[in-house]
PDB file of C-alpha atoms in Angstrom:
ATOM      1  CA  MET A1461       0.194  -0.299  -0.410  1.00  0.00           C
ATOM      2  CA  SER A1462       1.680   3.354  -0.928  1.00  0.00           C
ATOM      3  CA  GLU A1463       2.088   6.263   1.796  1.00  0.00           C
ATOM      4  CA  SER A1464      -0.983   8.337  -0.204  1.00  0.00           C
ATOM      5  CA  THR A1465      -4.154   5.840   0.307  1.00  0.00           C
ATOM      6  CA  SER A1466      -2.505   4.653   3.822  1.00  0.00           C
ATOM      7  CA  ASP A1467      -2.287   7.919   5.425  1.00  0.00           C
ATOM      8  CA  SER A1468      -5.453   8.764   3.974  1.00  0.00           C
ATOM      9  CA  PRO A1469      -8.930   9.552   5.837  1.00  0.00           C
ATOM     10  CA  ALA A1470     -11.741   7.610   5.332  1.00  0.00           C
ATOM     11  CA  ILE A1471     -14.859   9.125   4.347  1.00  0.00           C
ATOM     12  CA  GLY A1472     -18.122   7.284   5.723  1.00  0.00           C
ATOM     13  CA  PRO A1473     -21.052   8.517   5.597  1.00  0.00           C
ATOM     14  CA  PHE A1474     -22.879  12.656   6.445  1.00  0.00           C
ATOM     15  CA  GLU A1475     -19.024  13.409   6.838  1.00  0.00           C
ATOM     16  CA  GLY A1476     -19.084  15.814   4.400  1.00  0.00           C
ATOM     17  CA  GLY A1477     -20.909  19.329   4.413  1.00  0.00           C
ATOM     18  CA  PHE A1478     -23.133  18.197   1.474  1.00  0.00           C
ATOM     19  CA  GLY A1479     -23.894  14.632   3.420  1.00  0.00           C
ATOM     20  CA  ILE A1480     -24.653  16.585   6.299  1.00  0.00           C
ATOM     21  CA  GLY A1481     -26.957  19.302   4.889  1.00  0.00           C
ATOM     22  CA  ALA A1482     -28.457  16.557   2.163  1.00  0.00           C
ATOM     23  CA  ALA A1483     -29.643  14.567   6.148  1.00  0.00           C
ATOM     24  CA  VAL A1484     -30.906  18.026   7.320  1.00  0.00           C
ATOM     25  CA  VAL A1485     -33.031  18.462   4.260  1.00  0.00           C
ATOM     26  CA  GLY A1486     -34.278  14.837   4.482  1.00  0.00           C
ATOM     27  CA  ILE A1487     -34.965  14.583   7.852  1.00  0.00           C
ATOM     28  CA  VAL A1488     -36.859  18.272   7.709  1.00  0.00           C
ATOM     29  CA  SER A1489     -38.771  17.078   4.674  1.00  0.00           C
ATOM     30  CA  ILE A1490     -40.395  13.942   6.476  1.00  0.00           C
ATOM     31  CA  LEU A1491     -41.113  16.292   9.998  1.00  0.00           C
ATOM     32  CA  PHE A1492     -43.288  18.100   7.253  1.00  0.00           C
ATOM     33  CA  GLY A1493     -44.595  15.281   6.152  1.00  0.00           C
ATOM     34  CA  VAL A1494     -45.684  14.322   8.982  1.00  0.00           C
ATOM     35  CA  TYR A1495     -47.025  17.636  10.137  1.00  0.00           C
ATOM     36  CA  ALA A1496     -49.231  17.962   6.440  1.00  0.00           C
ATOM     37  CA  ALA A1497     -50.306  14.501   7.959  1.00  0.00           C
ATOM     38  CA  TYR A1498     -51.626  15.716  11.173  1.00  0.00           C
ATOM     39  CA  ASP A1499     -52.999  18.473   9.949  1.00  0.00           C
ATOM     40  CA  GLY A1500     -54.954  17.254   7.260  1.00  0.00           C
ATOM     41  CA  TYR A1501     -56.378  14.610   9.957  1.00  0.00           C
ATOM     42  CA  MET A1502     -57.498  17.490  11.934  1.00  0.00           C
ATOM     43  CA  GLY A1503     -58.746  19.064   9.585  1.00  0.00           C
ATOM     44  CA  THR A1504     -57.354  22.367  11.237  1.00  0.00           C
ATOM     45  CA  GLY A1505     -55.867  24.122   8.224  1.00  0.00           C
ATOM     46  CA  MET A1506     -54.892  23.396   5.189  1.00  0.00           C
ATOM     47  CA  VAL A1507     -50.333  24.053   4.494  1.00  0.00           C
ATOM     48  CA  VAL A1508     -50.545  24.635   0.825  1.00  0.00           C
ATOM     49  CA  ARG A1509     -53.152  27.261  -0.116  1.00  0.00           C
ATOM     50  CA  SER A1510     -54.278  27.443  -3.525  1.00  0.00           C
ATOM     51  CA  VAL A1511     -56.883  28.839  -6.286  1.00  0.00           C
ATOM     52  CA  GLU A1512     -59.187  26.345  -5.504  1.00  0.00           C
ATOM     53  CA  PRO A1513     -58.646  24.046  -2.303  1.00  0.00           C
ATOM     54  CA  MET A1514     -58.793  20.696  -2.112  1.00  0.00           C
ATOM     55  CA  SER A1515     -62.416  19.485  -0.943  1.00  0.00           C
ATOM     56  CA  GLU A1516     -60.467  17.133   1.957  1.00  0.00           C
ATOM     57  CA  PRO A1517     -57.672  18.299   3.855  1.00  0.00           C
ATOM     58  CA  ILE A1518     -57.514  14.135   5.091  1.00  0.00           C
ATOM     59  CA  LEU A1519     -56.463  13.546   1.239  1.00  0.00           C
ATOM     60  CA  GLN A1520     -54.143  16.295   0.563  1.00  0.00           C
ATOM     61  CA  GLY A1521     -52.573  15.292   3.681  1.00  0.00           C
ATOM     62  CA  ILE A1522     -51.714  12.714   2.553  1.00  0.00           C
ATOM     63  CA  ILE A1523     -50.097  13.140  -0.203  1.00  0.00           C
ATOM     64  CA  LEU A1524     -48.358  15.400   1.498  1.00  0.00           C
ATOM     65  CA  LEU A1525     -46.823  12.949   3.331  1.00  0.00           C
ATOM     66  CA  ALA A1526     -46.205  10.474   0.048  1.00  0.00           C
ATOM     67  CA  PHE A1527     -44.485  13.646  -1.644  1.00  0.00           C
ATOM     68  CA  ALA A1528     -42.577  14.751   1.566  1.00  0.00           C
ATOM     69  CA  SER A1529     -41.481  11.630   2.693  1.00  0.00           C
ATOM     70  CA  ALA A1530     -40.266   9.881  -0.668  1.00  0.00           C
ATOM     71  CA  PHE A1531     -38.205  13.456  -1.359  1.00  0.00           C
ATOM     72  CA  GLY A1532     -37.002  13.085   2.417  1.00  0.00           C
ATOM     73  CA  ILE A1533     -36.279   9.504   2.050  1.00  0.00           C
ATOM     74  CA  ILE A1534     -34.156  10.114  -1.285  1.00  0.00           C
ATOM     75  CA  ALA A1535     -32.242  12.729  -0.330  1.00  0.00           C
ATOM     76  CA  LEU A1536     -30.647  10.705   3.741  1.00  0.00           C
ATOM     77  CA  TYR A1537     -30.228   8.036   0.507  1.00  0.00           C
ATOM     78  CA  VAL A1538     -27.607  10.622  -1.317  1.00  0.00           C
ATOM     79  CA  GLY A1539     -25.992  12.056   1.510  1.00  0.00           C
ATOM     80  CA  ALA A1540     -25.440   8.277   2.948  1.00  0.00           C
ATOM     81  CA  TYR A1541     -24.335   7.533  -0.298  1.00  0.00           C
ATOM     82  CA  MET A1542     -22.614  10.079  -2.518  1.00  0.00           C
ATOM     83  CA  GLU A1543     -19.111  10.887  -2.792  1.00  0.00           C
ATOM     84  CA  PRO A1544     -18.016  14.535  -1.647  1.00  0.00           C
ATOM     85  CA  GLY A1545     -17.142  16.832  -4.228  1.00  0.00           C
ATOM     86  CA  LEU A1546     -13.822  18.618  -4.878  1.00  0.00           C
ATOM     87  CA  GLY A1547     -14.611  21.146  -1.904  1.00  0.00           C
ATOM     88  CA  GLY A1548     -14.727  17.950   0.406  1.00  0.00           C
ATOM     89  CA  ASP A1549     -11.280  15.929   2.550  1.00  0.00           C
ATOM     90  CA  GLN A1550     -10.405  13.837   0.207  1.00  0.00           C
ATOM     91  CA  GLY A1551      -6.781  13.632   2.110  1.00  0.00           C
ATOM     92  CA  HIS A1552      -5.136  15.292  -1.118  1.00  0.00           C
TER      93      HIS A1552
END
């Protein structure tokens, strides 16, 4: 093993700035989806206002939960498995 590869630090998931940012975005997105589902279940208000609101707030909550959770899971996956870019500490 050469000297440069033996001294380079191992880069794991969520150790770079991009990975941590993606993890934060993923967690916030999932929490927003849970809040939207709860808000739709309670029927207290609408998270997203539009010109023609949906007649069933629980349906809107379920839809927002699905989209926000999918986006959050994808962001967490990308944060865990994306290699750091040029700005990351790659041991060079």
